[in-house]
Amino acid sequence: AQTVTQSQPEMSVQEAETVTLSCTYDTSESNYYLFWYKQPPSRQMILVIRQEAYKQQNATENRFSVNFQKAAKSFSLKISDSQLGDTAMYFCAFMGPGGGADGLTFGKGTHLIIQP
Amino acid sequence: DVKVTQSSRYLVKRTGEKVFLECVQDMDHENMFWYRQDPGLGLRLIYFSYDVKMKEKGDIPEGYSVSREKKERFSLILESASTNQTSMYLCASSRPLAGGNNEQFFGPGTRLTVL
C-alpha cells in the first residue's frame, strides 16, 4: 500500500512571496500519478496540478509548479507570487497505475495562509 | 463543466439513525468515490464504484455501505449512525484512465454531526 506524507501542517507567508509545500510518498509502483488539490475555506476541492510519473519534465500551471524527484519519491508544490486567494488547505495525492478507479491516497494536508 | 452535487451541506442526526448521503454527477463518469475528511487525517477512502451496481471497499468501510443503482448517483449509507461518524463527507467522480483525463472532481461536501 502506498502512503503520502505532508510534513508541514501549517505554513504562513506574506503576499507576493514564493512558498513551497512538501510531499513525500512511498510506493513500489513504477508508473503512477501525483496530484496537488486545493480546498479553499468554501470547501470545494479543486485540482491544482498533476504529474505523471513517467514524464521527467516538471508540471507547471501558471504560478504553480512542482519539483518531482522520482528517485527520492518527493513531489513538492511551489507557488510563486502568492495571492490572498491562495489561502487554503492543500492536499498531495497519489494515484496508482490503474488510473484511479480505486481512488486516491491523500496526505494529511497543509494549511497555507497568505498574509496581506 | 463537471458538476458533482451532494444532497446536503449540513446534516444533524441522532445516534442510531439510518443516514443517507446522496451524490450526483452530471458528466457520465464511470468512477465514483466517497471520502471522509477529518482534521489532521486528510481524506480517507470509504467506498468506491467503477460501474453501476459495482462497489468496492476502500480503506475505512466499517459502519458504512453504498448503493449505485444509476450511473450518475452514488449513495453512502450509515446503517446506524454513531458519534464517531461525525465528519465531513466528500463525494468525487472521474473517468477511467483510458478516457484521458483521470482527474477526480469533488462535490462541496456534507458536514454530518451525529448527536
JSON list of N, CA, C and O in Angstrom, two decimals, chain A residues 33 35 37 39 42-47 50 89 91 95 97-109, chain B residues 9-10 31 33 35 37 40-43 45 48 50 88 90 94 97 100-104 106-109 111:
[
{"chain": "A", "resi": 33, "resn": "TYR", "atom": "N", "xyz": [0.50, 8.46, -10.78]},
{"chain": "A", "resi": 33, "resn": "TYR", "atom": "CA", "xyz": [0.17, 9.87, -10.97]},
{"chain": "A", "resi": 33, "resn": "TYR", "atom": "C", "xyz": [0.17, 10.56, -9.61]},
{"chain": "A", "resi": 33, "resn": "TYR", "atom": "O", "xyz": [-0.23, 9.97, -8.59]},
{"chain": "A", "resi": 35, "resn": "PHE", "atom": "N", "xyz": [-0.87, 14.32, -7.61]},
{"chain": "A", "resi": 35, "resn": "PHE", "atom": "CA", "xyz": [-1.74, 15.50, -7.71]},
{"chain": "A", "resi": 35, "resn": "PHE", "atom": "C", "xyz": [-1.54, 16.42, -6.51]},
{"chain": "A", "resi": 35, "resn": "PHE", "atom": "O", "xyz": [-1.21, 15.97, -5.41]},
{"chain": "A", "resi": 37, "resn": "TYR", "atom": "N", "xyz": [-4.18, 19.06, -4.74]},
{"chain": "A", "resi": 37, "resn": "TYR", "atom": "CA", "xyz": [-5.53, 19.60, -4.70]},
{"chain": "A", "resi": 37, "resn": "TYR", "atom": "C", "xyz": [-5.56, 20.75, -3.69]},
{"chain": "A", "resi": 37, "resn": "TYR", "atom": "O", "xyz": [-4.87, 20.74, -2.68]},
{"chain": "A", "resi": 39, "resn": "GLN", "atom": "N", "xyz": [-8.19, 23.13, -1.30]},
{"chain": "A", "resi": 39, "resn": "GLN", "atom": "CA", "xyz": [-9.51, 23.22, -0.70]},
{"chain": "A", "resi": 39, "resn": "GLN", "atom": "C", "xyz": [-9.62, 24.56, 0.01]},
{"chain": "A", "resi": 39, "resn": "GLN", "atom": "O", "xyz": [-9.21, 24.72, 1.15]},
{"chain": "A", "resi": 42, "resn": "SER", "atom": "N", "xyz": [-14.26, 27.68, 1.42]},
{"chain": "A", "resi": 42, "resn": "SER", "atom": "CA", "xyz": [-15.60, 27.33, 0.96]},
{"chain": "A", "resi": 42, "resn": "SER", "atom": "C", "xyz": [-15.76, 25.83, 0.76]},
{"chain": "A", "resi": 42, "resn": "SER", "atom": "O", "xyz": [-16.86, 25.36, 0.50]},
{"chain": "A", "resi": 43, "resn": "ARG", "atom": "N", "xyz": [-14.68, 25.06, 0.84]},
{"chain": "A", "resi": 43, "resn": "ARG", "atom": "CA", "xyz": [-14.64, 23.60, 0.89]},
{"chain": "A", "resi": 43, "resn": "ARG", "atom": "C", "xyz": [-14.59, 22.86, -0.44]},
{"chain": "A", "resi": 43, "resn": "ARG", "atom": "O", "xyz": [-14.36, 21.69, -0.45]},
{"chain": "A", "resi": 44, "resn": "GLN", "atom": "N", "xyz": [-14.88, 23.47, -1.57]},
{"chain": "A", "resi": 44, "resn": "GLN", "atom": "CA", "xyz": [-14.85, 22.71, -2.82]},
{"chain": "A", "resi": 44, "resn": "GLN", "atom": "C", "xyz": [-13.40, 22.40, -3.17]},
{"chain": "A", "resi": 44, "resn": "GLN", "atom": "O", "xyz": [-12.58, 23.29, -3.35]},
{"chain": "A", "resi": 45, "resn": "MET", "atom": "N", "xyz": [-13.09, 21.13, -3.28]},
{"chain": "A", "resi": 45, "resn": "MET", "atom": "CA", "xyz": [-11.74, 20.70, -3.66]},
{"chain": "A", "resi": 45, "resn": "MET", "atom": "C", "xyz": [-11.56, 20.90, -5.15]},
{"chain": "A", "resi": 45, "resn": "MET", "atom": "O", "xyz": [-12.41, 20.49, -5.95]},
{"chain": "A", "resi": 46, "resn": "ILE", "atom": "N", "xyz": [-10.45, 21.49, -5.53]},
{"chain": "A", "resi": 46, "resn": "ILE", "atom": "CA", "xyz": [-10.16, 21.66, -6.95]},
{"chain": "A", "resi": 46, "resn": "ILE", "atom": "C", "xyz": [-8.73, 21.22, -7.23]},
{"chain": "A", "resi": 46, "resn": "ILE", "atom": "O", "xyz": [-7.84, 21.34, -6.38]},
{"chain": "A", "resi": 47, "resn": "LEU", "atom": "N", "xyz": [-8.52, 20.72, -8.43]},
{"chain": "A", "resi": 47, "resn": "LEU", "atom": "CA", "xyz": [-7.20, 20.28, -8.83]},
{"chain": "A", "resi": 47, "resn": "LEU", "atom": "C", "xyz": [-6.31, 21.47, -9.12]},
{"chain": "A", "resi": 47, "resn": "LEU", "atom": "O", "xyz": [-6.70, 22.40, -9.83]},
{"chain": "A", "resi": 50, "resn": "ARG", "atom": "N", "xyz": [-1.08, 18.35, -11.86]},
{"chain": "A", "resi": 50, "resn": "ARG", "atom": "CA", "xyz": [-0.98, 16.90, -11.97]},
{"chain": "A", "resi": 50, "resn": "ARG", "atom": "C", "xyz": [0.36, 16.54, -12.60]},
{"chain": "A", "resi": 50, "resn": "ARG", "atom": "O", "xyz": [0.83, 17.24, -13.50]},
{"chain": "A", "resi": 89, "resn": "MET", "atom": "N", "xyz": [-6.44, 24.83, 2.31]},
{"chain": "A", "resi": 89, "resn": "MET", "atom": "CA", "xyz": [-5.78, 23.55, 2.61]},
{"chain": "A", "resi": 89, "resn": "MET", "atom": "C", "xyz": [-5.29, 22.98, 1.29]},
{"chain": "A", "resi": 89, "resn": "MET", "atom": "O", "xyz": [-6.00, 23.02, 0.28]},
{"chain": "A", "resi": 91, "resn": "PHE", "atom": "N", "xyz": [-3.69, 19.52, -0.45]},
{"chain": "A", "resi": 91, "resn": "PHE", "atom": "CA", "xyz": [-3.52, 18.08, -0.27]},
{"chain": "A", "resi": 91, "resn": "PHE", "atom": "C", "xyz": [-2.71, 17.51, -1.42]},
{"chain": "A", "resi": 91, "resn": "PHE", "atom": "O", "xyz": [-3.01, 17.75, -2.59]},
{"chain": "A", "resi": 95, "resn": "MET", "atom": "N", "xyz": [-2.08, 8.48, -7.11]},
{"chain": "A", "resi": 95, "resn": "MET", "atom": "CA", "xyz": [-2.97, 7.58, -7.86]},
{"chain": "A", "resi": 95, "resn": "MET", "atom": "C", "xyz": [-2.12, 6.50, -8.49]},
{"chain": "A", "resi": 95, "resn": "MET", "atom": "O", "xyz": [-1.13, 6.79, -9.16]},
{"chain": "A", "resi": 97, "resn": "PRO", "atom": "N", "xyz": [-1.18, 2.96, -10.86]},
{"chain": "A", "resi": 97, "resn": "PRO", "atom": "CA", "xyz": [-1.17, 2.78, -12.32]},
{"chain": "A", "resi": 97, "resn": "PRO", "atom": "C", "xyz": [-2.51, 2.37, -12.89]},
{"chain": "A", "resi": 97, "resn": "PRO", "atom": "O", "xyz": [-2.71, 2.45, -14.10]},
{"chain": "A", "resi": 98, "resn": "GLY", "atom": "N", "xyz": [-3.42, 1.95, -12.05]},
{"chain": "A", "resi": 98, "resn": "GLY", "atom": "CA", "xyz": [-4.75, 1.57, -12.52]},
{"chain": "A", "resi": 98, "resn": "GLY", "atom": "C", "xyz": [-5.57, 2.73, -13.02]},
{"chain": "A", "resi": 98, "resn": "GLY", "atom": "O", "xyz": [-6.66, 2.54, -13.57]},
{"chain": "A", "resi": 99, "resn": "GLY", "atom": "N", "xyz": [-5.08, 3.94, -12.84]},
{"chain": "A", "resi": 99, "resn": "GLY", "atom": "CA", "xyz": [-5.78, 5.10, -13.39]},
{"chain": "A", "resi": 99, "resn": "GLY", "atom": "C", "xyz": [-6.82, 5.70, -12.49]},
{"chain": "A", "resi": 99, "resn": "GLY", "atom": "O", "xyz": [-7.56, 6.58, -12.89]},
{"chain": "A", "resi": 100, "resn": "GLY", "atom": "N", "xyz": [-6.89, 5.21, -11.26]},
{"chain": "A", "resi": 100, "resn": "GLY", "atom": "CA", "xyz": [-7.73, 5.91, -10.31]},
{"chain": "A", "resi": 100, "resn": "GLY", "atom": "C", "xyz": [-9.08, 5.29, -10.04]},
{"chain": "A", "resi": 100, "resn": "GLY", "atom": "O", "xyz": [-9.85, 5.86, -9.28]},
{"chain": "A", "resi": 101, "resn": "ALA", "atom": "N", "xyz": [-9.37, 4.16, -10.63]},
{"chain": "A", "resi": 101, "resn": "ALA", "atom": "CA", "xyz": [-10.66, 3.54, -10.37]},
{"chain": "A", "resi": 101, "resn": "ALA", "atom": "C", "xyz": [-10.79, 3.14, -8.91]},
{"chain": "A", "resi": 101, "resn": "ALA", "atom": "O", "xyz": [-11.90, 3.00, -8.40]},
{"chain": "A", "resi": 102, "resn": "ASP", "atom": "N", "xyz": [-9.64, 2.96, -8.25]},
{"chain": "A", "resi": 102, "resn": "ASP", "atom": "CA", "xyz": [-9.67, 2.56, -6.84]},
{"chain": "A", "resi": 102, "resn": "ASP", "atom": "C", "xyz": [-9.35, 3.73, -5.91]},
{"chain": "A", "resi": 102, "resn": "ASP", "atom": "O", "xyz": [-8.97, 3.53, -4.76]},
{"chain": "A", "resi": 103, "resn": "GLY", "atom": "N", "xyz": [-9.48, 4.93, -6.40]},
{"chain": "A", "resi": 103, "resn": "GLY", "atom": "CA", "xyz": [-9.38, 6.10, -5.55]},
{"chain": "A", "resi": 103, "resn": "GLY", "atom": "C", "xyz": [-7.98, 6.66, -5.41]},
{"chain": "A", "resi": 103, "resn": "GLY", "atom": "O", "xyz": [-7.01, 6.13, -5.96]},
{"chain": "A", "resi": 104, "resn": "LEU", "atom": "N", "xyz": [-7.89, 7.76, -4.69]},
{"chain": "A", "resi": 104, "resn": "LEU", "atom": "CA", "xyz": [-6.64, 8.44, -4.41]},
{"chain": "A", "resi": 104, "resn": "LEU", "atom": "C", "xyz": [-6.22, 8.19, -2.97]},
{"chain": "A", "resi": 104, "resn": "LEU", "atom": "O", "xyz": [-7.06, 8.01, -2.09]},
{"chain": "A", "resi": 105, "resn": "THR", "atom": "N", "xyz": [-4.90, 8.23, -2.74]},
{"chain": "A", "resi": 105, "resn": "THR", "atom": "CA", "xyz": [-4.37, 8.24, -1.38]},
{"chain": "A", "resi": 105, "resn": "THR", "atom": "C", "xyz": [-3.89, 9.65, -1.09]},
{"chain": "A", "resi": 105, "resn": "THR", "atom": "O", "xyz": [-3.04, 10.17, -1.82]},
{"chain": "A", "resi": 106, "resn": "PHE", "atom": "N", "xyz": [-4.43, 10.25, -0.05]},
{"chain": "A", "resi": 106, "resn": "PHE", "atom": "CA", "xyz": [-4.13, 11.64, 0.27]},
{"chain": "A", "resi": 106, "resn": "PHE", "atom": "C", "xyz": [-3.17, 11.75, 1.44]},
{"chain": "A", "resi": 106, "resn": "PHE", "atom": "O", "xyz": [-3.16, 10.91, 2.35]},
{"chain": "A", "resi": 107, "resn": "GLY", "atom": "N", "xyz": [-2.40, 12.85, 1.44]},
{"chain": "A", "resi": 107, "resn": "GLY", "atom": "CA", "xyz": [-1.68, 13.23, 2.63]},
{"chain": "A", "resi": 107, "resn": "GLY", "atom": "C", "xyz": [-2.62, 13.93, 3.60]},
{"chain": "A", "resi": 107, "resn": "GLY", "atom": "O", "xyz": [-3.81, 14.13, 3.29]},
{"chain": "A", "resi": 108, "resn": "LYS", "atom": "N", "xyz": [-2.10, 14.31, 4.76]},
{"chain": "A", "resi": 108, "resn": "LYS", "atom": "CA", "xyz": [-2.96, 14.90, 5.78]},
{"chain": "A", "resi": 108, "resn": "LYS", "atom": "C", "xyz": [-3.23, 16.38, 5.55]},
{"chain": "A", "resi": 108, "resn": "LYS", "atom": "O", "xyz": [-4.06, 16.97, 6.24]},
{"chain": "A", "resi": 109, "resn": "GLY", "atom": "N", "xyz": [-2.53, 16.96, 4.59]},
{"chain": "A", "resi": 109, "resn": "GLY", "atom": "CA", "xyz": [-2.81, 18.33, 4.23]},
{"chain": "A", "resi": 109, "resn": "GLY", "atom": "C", "xyz": [-1.90, 19.35, 4.86]},
{"chain": "A", "resi": 109, "resn": "GLY", "atom": "O", "xyz": [-1.33, 19.13, 5.94]},
{"chain": "B", "resi": 9, "resn": "ARG", "atom": "N", "xyz": [-25.53, 20.20, 2.60]},
{"chain": "B", "resi": 9, "resn": "ARG", "atom": "CA", "xyz": [-24.26, 20.78, 3.04]},
{"chain": "B", "resi": 9, "resn": "ARG", "atom": "C", "xyz": [-24.03, 20.49, 4.52]},
{"chain": "B", "resi": 9, "resn": "ARG", "atom": "O", "xyz": [-22.91, 20.25, 4.94]},
{"chain": "B", "resi": 10, "resn": "TYR", "atom": "N", "xyz": [-25.12, 20.53, 5.28]},
{"chain": "B", "resi": 10, "resn": "TYR", "atom": "CA", "xyz": [-25.06, 20.26, 6.72]},
{"chain": "B", "resi": 10, "resn": "TYR", "atom": "C", "xyz": [-26.18, 19.31, 7.10]},
{"chain": "B", "resi": 10, "resn": "TYR", "atom": "O", "xyz": [-27.30, 19.42, 6.59]},
{"chain": "B", "resi": 31, "resn": "ASN", "atom": "N", "xyz": [-16.45, 6.25, -12.68]},
{"chain": "B", "resi": 31, "resn": "ASN", "atom": "CA", "xyz": [-15.94, 6.05, -11.31]},
{"chain": "B", "resi": 31, "resn": "ASN", "atom": "C", "xyz": [-16.56, 7.05, -10.34]},
{"chain": "B", "resi": 31, "resn": "ASN", "atom": "O", "xyz": [-16.63, 8.25, -10.64]},
{"chain": "B", "resi": 33, "resn": "PHE", "atom": "N", "xyz": [-16.71, 7.94, -5.88]},
{"chain": "B", "resi": 33, "resn": "PHE", "atom": "CA", "xyz": [-15.99, 7.69, -4.63]},
{"chain": "B", "resi": 33, "resn": "PHE", "atom": "C", "xyz": [-16.66, 8.42, -3.47]},
{"chain": "B", "resi": 33, "resn": "PHE", "atom": "O", "xyz": [-17.23, 9.50, -3.65]},
{"chain": "B", "resi": 35, "resn": "TYR", "atom": "N", "xyz": [-15.31, 9.81, 0.27]},
{"chain": "B", "resi": 35, "resn": "TYR", "atom": "CA", "xyz": [-14.20, 10.02, 1.19]},
{"chain": "B", "resi": 35, "resn": "TYR", "atom": "C", "xyz": [-14.74, 10.64, 2.47]},
{"chain": "B", "resi": 35, "resn": "TYR", "atom": "O", "xyz": [-15.74, 11.35, 2.48]},
{"chain": "B", "resi": 37, "resn": "GLN", "atom": "N", "xyz": [-13.35, 13.23, 5.51]},
{"chain": "B", "resi": 37, "resn": "GLN", "atom": "CA", "xyz": [-12.28, 14.18, 5.81]},
{"chain": "B", "resi": 37, "resn": "GLN", "atom": "C", "xyz": [-12.34, 14.59, 7.27]},
{"chain": "B", "resi": 37, "resn": "GLN", "atom": "O", "xyz": [-13.35, 15.11, 7.73]},
{"chain": "B", "resi": 40, "resn": "GLY", "atom": "N", "xyz": [-6.43, 16.84, 10.50]},
{"chain": "B", "resi": 40, "resn": "GLY", "atom": "CA", "xyz": [-5.21, 16.13, 10.86]},
{"chain": "B", "resi": 40, "resn": "GLY", "atom": "C", "xyz": [-5.10, 14.73, 10.27]},
{"chain": "B", "resi": 40, "resn": "GLY", "atom": "O", "xyz": [-4.07, 14.08, 10.43]},
{"chain": "B", "resi": 41, "resn": "LEU", "atom": "N", "xyz": [-6.15, 14.29, 9.59]},
{"chain": "B", "resi": 41, "resn": "LEU", "atom": "CA", "xyz": [-6.12, 12.94, 8.99]},
{"chain": "B", "resi": 41, "resn": "LEU", "atom": "C", "xyz": [-6.23, 12.99, 7.47]},
{"chain": "B", "resi": 41, "resn": "LEU", "atom": "O", "xyz": [-6.10, 11.95, 6.81]},
{"chain": "B", "resi": 42, "resn": "GLY", "atom": "N", "xyz": [-6.53, 14.14, 6.90]},
{"chain": "B", "resi": 42, "resn": "GLY", "atom": "CA", "xyz": [-6.69, 14.22, 5.46]},
{"chain": "B", "resi": 42, "resn": "GLY", "atom": "C", "xyz": [-7.97, 13.55, 5.01]},
{"chain": "B", "resi": 42, "resn": "GLY", "atom": "O", "xyz": [-8.95, 13.47, 5.76]},
{"chain": "B", "resi": 43, "resn": "LEU", "atom": "N", "xyz": [-7.97, 13.06, 3.79]},
{"chain": "B", "resi": 43, "resn": "LEU", "atom": "CA", "xyz": [-9.12, 12.37, 3.23]},
{"chain": "B", "resi": 43, "resn": "LEU", "atom": "C", "xyz": [-8.83, 10.87, 3.23]},
{"chain": "B", "resi": 43, "resn": "LEU", "atom": "O", "xyz": [-7.75, 10.44, 2.83]},
{"chain": "B", "resi": 45, "resn": "LEU", "atom": "N", "xyz": [-10.52, 7.07, 2.02]},
{"chain": "B", "resi": 45, "resn": "LEU", "atom": "CA", "xyz": [-11.49, 6.47, 1.11]},
{"chain": "B", "resi": 45, "resn": "LEU", "atom": "C", "xyz": [-12.37, 5.48, 1.84]},
{"chain": "B", "resi": 45, "resn": "LEU", "atom": "O", "xyz": [-11.88, 4.54, 2.49]},
{"chain": "B", "resi": 48, "resn": "PHE", "atom": "N", "xyz": [-15.77, 2.88, -3.11]},
{"chain": "B", "resi": 48, "resn": "PHE", "atom": "CA", "xyz": [-15.74, 3.38, -4.48]},
{"chain": "B", "resi": 48, "resn": "PHE", "atom": "C", "xyz": [-16.51, 2.44, -5.40]},
{"chain": "B", "resi": 48, "resn": "PHE", "atom": "O", "xyz": [-16.80, 1.29, -5.04]},
{"chain": "B", "resi": 50, "resn": "TYR", "atom": "N", "xyz": [-16.85, 1.54, -9.76]},
{"chain": "B", "resi": 50, "resn": "TYR", "atom": "CA", "xyz": [-16.37, 1.78, -11.12]},
{"chain": "B", "resi": 50, "resn": "TYR", "atom": "C", "xyz": [-17.45, 1.48, -12.16]},
{"chain": "B", "resi": 50, "resn": "TYR", "atom": "O", "xyz": [-17.19, 1.56, -13.37]},
{"chain": "B", "resi": 88, "resn": "MET", "atom": "N", "xyz": [-16.77, 15.34, 7.88]},
{"chain": "B", "resi": 88, "resn": "MET", "atom": "CA", "xyz": [-17.08, 15.89, 6.57]},
{"chain": "B", "resi": 88, "resn": "MET", "atom": "C", "xyz": [-16.99, 14.75, 5.56]},
{"chain": "B", "resi": 88, "resn": "MET", "atom": "O", "xyz": [-16.00, 14.01, 5.55]},
{"chain": "B", "resi": 90, "resn": "LEU", "atom": "N", "xyz": [-17.02, 13.73, 1.55]},
{"chain": "B", "resi": 90, "resn": "LEU", "atom": "CA", "xyz": [-16.82, 14.25, 0.21]},
{"chain": "B", "resi": 90, "resn": "LEU", "atom": "C", "xyz": [-17.06, 13.16, -0.82]},
{"chain": "B", "resi": 90, "resn": "LEU", "atom": "O", "xyz": [-16.53, 12.06, -0.70]},
{"chain": "B", "resi": 94, "resn": "SER", "atom": "N", "xyz": [-14.82, 10.42, -11.52]},
{"chain": "B", "resi": 94, "resn": "SER", "atom": "CA", "xyz": [-13.78, 10.54, -12.52]},
{"chain": "B", "resi": 94, "resn": "SER", "atom": "C", "xyz": [-14.05, 9.58, -13.67]},
{"chain": "B", "resi": 94, "resn": "SER", "atom": "O", "xyz": [-14.84, 8.63, -13.54]},
{"chain": "B", "resi": 97, "resn": "LEU", "atom": "N", "xyz": [-8.94, 5.86, -16.72]},
{"chain": "B", "resi": 97, "resn": "LEU", "atom": "CA", "xyz": [-7.73, 6.39, -17.33]},
{"chain": "B", "resi": 97, "resn": "LEU", "atom": "C", "xyz": [-7.81, 6.35, -18.85]},
{"chain": "B", "resi": 97, "resn": "LEU", "atom": "O", "xyz": [-7.35, 7.24, -19.53]},
{"chain": "B", "resi": 100, "resn": "GLY", "atom": "N", "xyz": [-8.77, 9.32, -20.86]},
{"chain": "B", "resi": 100, "resn": "GLY", "atom": "CA", "xyz": [-7.93, 10.51, -20.93]},
{"chain": "B", "resi": 100, "resn": "GLY", "atom": "C", "xyz": [-7.72, 11.13, -19.58]},
{"chain": "B", "resi": 100, "resn": "GLY", "atom": "O", "xyz": [-6.95, 10.65, -18.77]},
{"chain": "B", "resi": 101, "resn": "ASN", "atom": "N", "xyz": [-8.39, 12.17, -19.28]},
{"chain": "B", "resi": 101, "resn": "ASN", "atom": "CA", "xyz": [-8.21, 12.90, -18.05]},
{"chain": "B", "resi": 101, "resn": "ASN", "atom": "C", "xyz": [-8.78, 12.11, -16.87]},
{"chain": "B", "resi": 101, "resn": "ASN", "atom": "O", "xyz": [-9.97, 11.87, -16.80]},
{"chain": "B", "resi": 102, "resn": "ASN", "atom": "N", "xyz": [-7.93, 11.67, -15.96]},
{"chain": "B", "resi": 102, "resn": "ASN", "atom": "CA", "xyz": [-8.39, 10.89, -14.83]},
{"chain": "B", "resi": 102, "resn": "ASN", "atom": "C", "xyz": [-8.49, 11.71, -13.56]},
{"chain": "B", "resi": 102, "resn": "ASN", "atom": "O", "xyz": [-8.48, 11.18, -12.46]},
{"chain": "B", "resi": 103, "resn": "GLU", "atom": "N", "xyz": [-8.61, 13.02, -13.72]},
{"chain": "B", "resi": 103, "resn": "GLU", "atom": "CA", "xyz": [-8.78, 13.90, -12.57]},
{"chain": "B", "resi": 103, "resn": "GLU", "atom": "C", "xyz": [-10.06, 13.54, -11.83]},
{"chain": "B", "resi": 103, "resn": "GLU", "atom": "O", "xyz": [-11.08, 13.24, -12.44]},
{"chain": "B", "resi": 104, "resn": "GLN", "atom": "N", "xyz": [-10.01, 13.58, -10.51]},
{"chain": "B", "resi": 104, "resn": "GLN", "atom": "CA", "xyz": [-11.21, 13.40, -9.71]},
{"chain": "B", "resi": 104, "resn": "GLN", "atom": "C", "xyz": [-11.84, 14.77, -9.45]},
{"chain": "B", "resi": 104, "resn": "GLN", "atom": "O", "xyz": [-11.16, 15.71, -9.07]},
{"chain": "B", "resi": 106, "resn": "PHE", "atom": "N", "xyz": [-14.67, 16.83, -7.25]},
{"chain": "B", "resi": 106, "resn": "PHE", "atom": "CA", "xyz": [-15.28, 16.68, -5.93]},
{"chain": "B", "resi": 106, "resn": "PHE", "atom": "C", "xyz": [-16.56, 17.50, -5.79]},
{"chain": "B", "resi": 106, "resn": "PHE", "atom": "O", "xyz": [-16.71, 18.58, -6.38]},
{"chain": "B", "resi": 107, "resn": "GLY", "atom": "N", "xyz": [-17.46, 16.97, -4.96]},
{"chain": "B", "resi": 107, "resn": "GLY", "atom": "CA", "xyz": [-18.62, 17.73, -4.55]},
{"chain": "B", "resi": 107, "resn": "GLY", "atom": "C", "xyz": [-18.26, 18.69, -3.43]},
{"chain": "B", "resi": 107, "resn": "GLY", "atom": "O", "xyz": [-17.13, 18.69, -2.94]},
{"chain": "B", "resi": 108, "resn": "PRO", "atom": "N", "xyz": [-19.22, 19.51, -2.99]},
{"chain": "B", "resi": 108, "resn": "PRO", "atom": "CA", "xyz": [-18.95, 20.53, -1.97]},
{"chain": "B", "resi": 108, "resn": "PRO", "atom": "C", "xyz": [-18.82, 19.97, -0.56]},
{"chain": "B", "resi": 108, "resn": "PRO", "atom": "O", "xyz": [-18.35, 20.67, 0.34]},
{"chain": "B", "resi": 109, "resn": "GLY", "atom": "N", "xyz": [-19.21, 18.72, -0.37]},
{"chain": "B", "resi": 109, "resn": "GLY", "atom": "CA", "xyz": [-19.08, 18.12, 0.95]},
{"chain": "B", "resi": 109, "resn": "GLY", "atom": "C", "xyz": [-20.36, 18.21, 1.77]},
{"chain": "B", "resi": 109, "resn": "GLY", "atom": "O", "xyz": [-21.16, 19.13, 1.60]},
{"chain": "B", "resi": 111, "resn": "ARG", "atom": "N", "xyz": [-21.30, 18.17, 5.83]},
{"chain": "B", "resi": 111, "resn": "ARG", "atom": "CA", "xyz": [-20.83, 18.16, 7.22]},
{"chain": "B", "resi": 111, "resn": "ARG", "atom": "C", "xyz": [-21.89, 17.45, 8.06]},
{"chain": "B", "resi": 111, "resn": "ARG", "atom": "O", "xyz": [-22.97, 17.98, 8.27]}
]
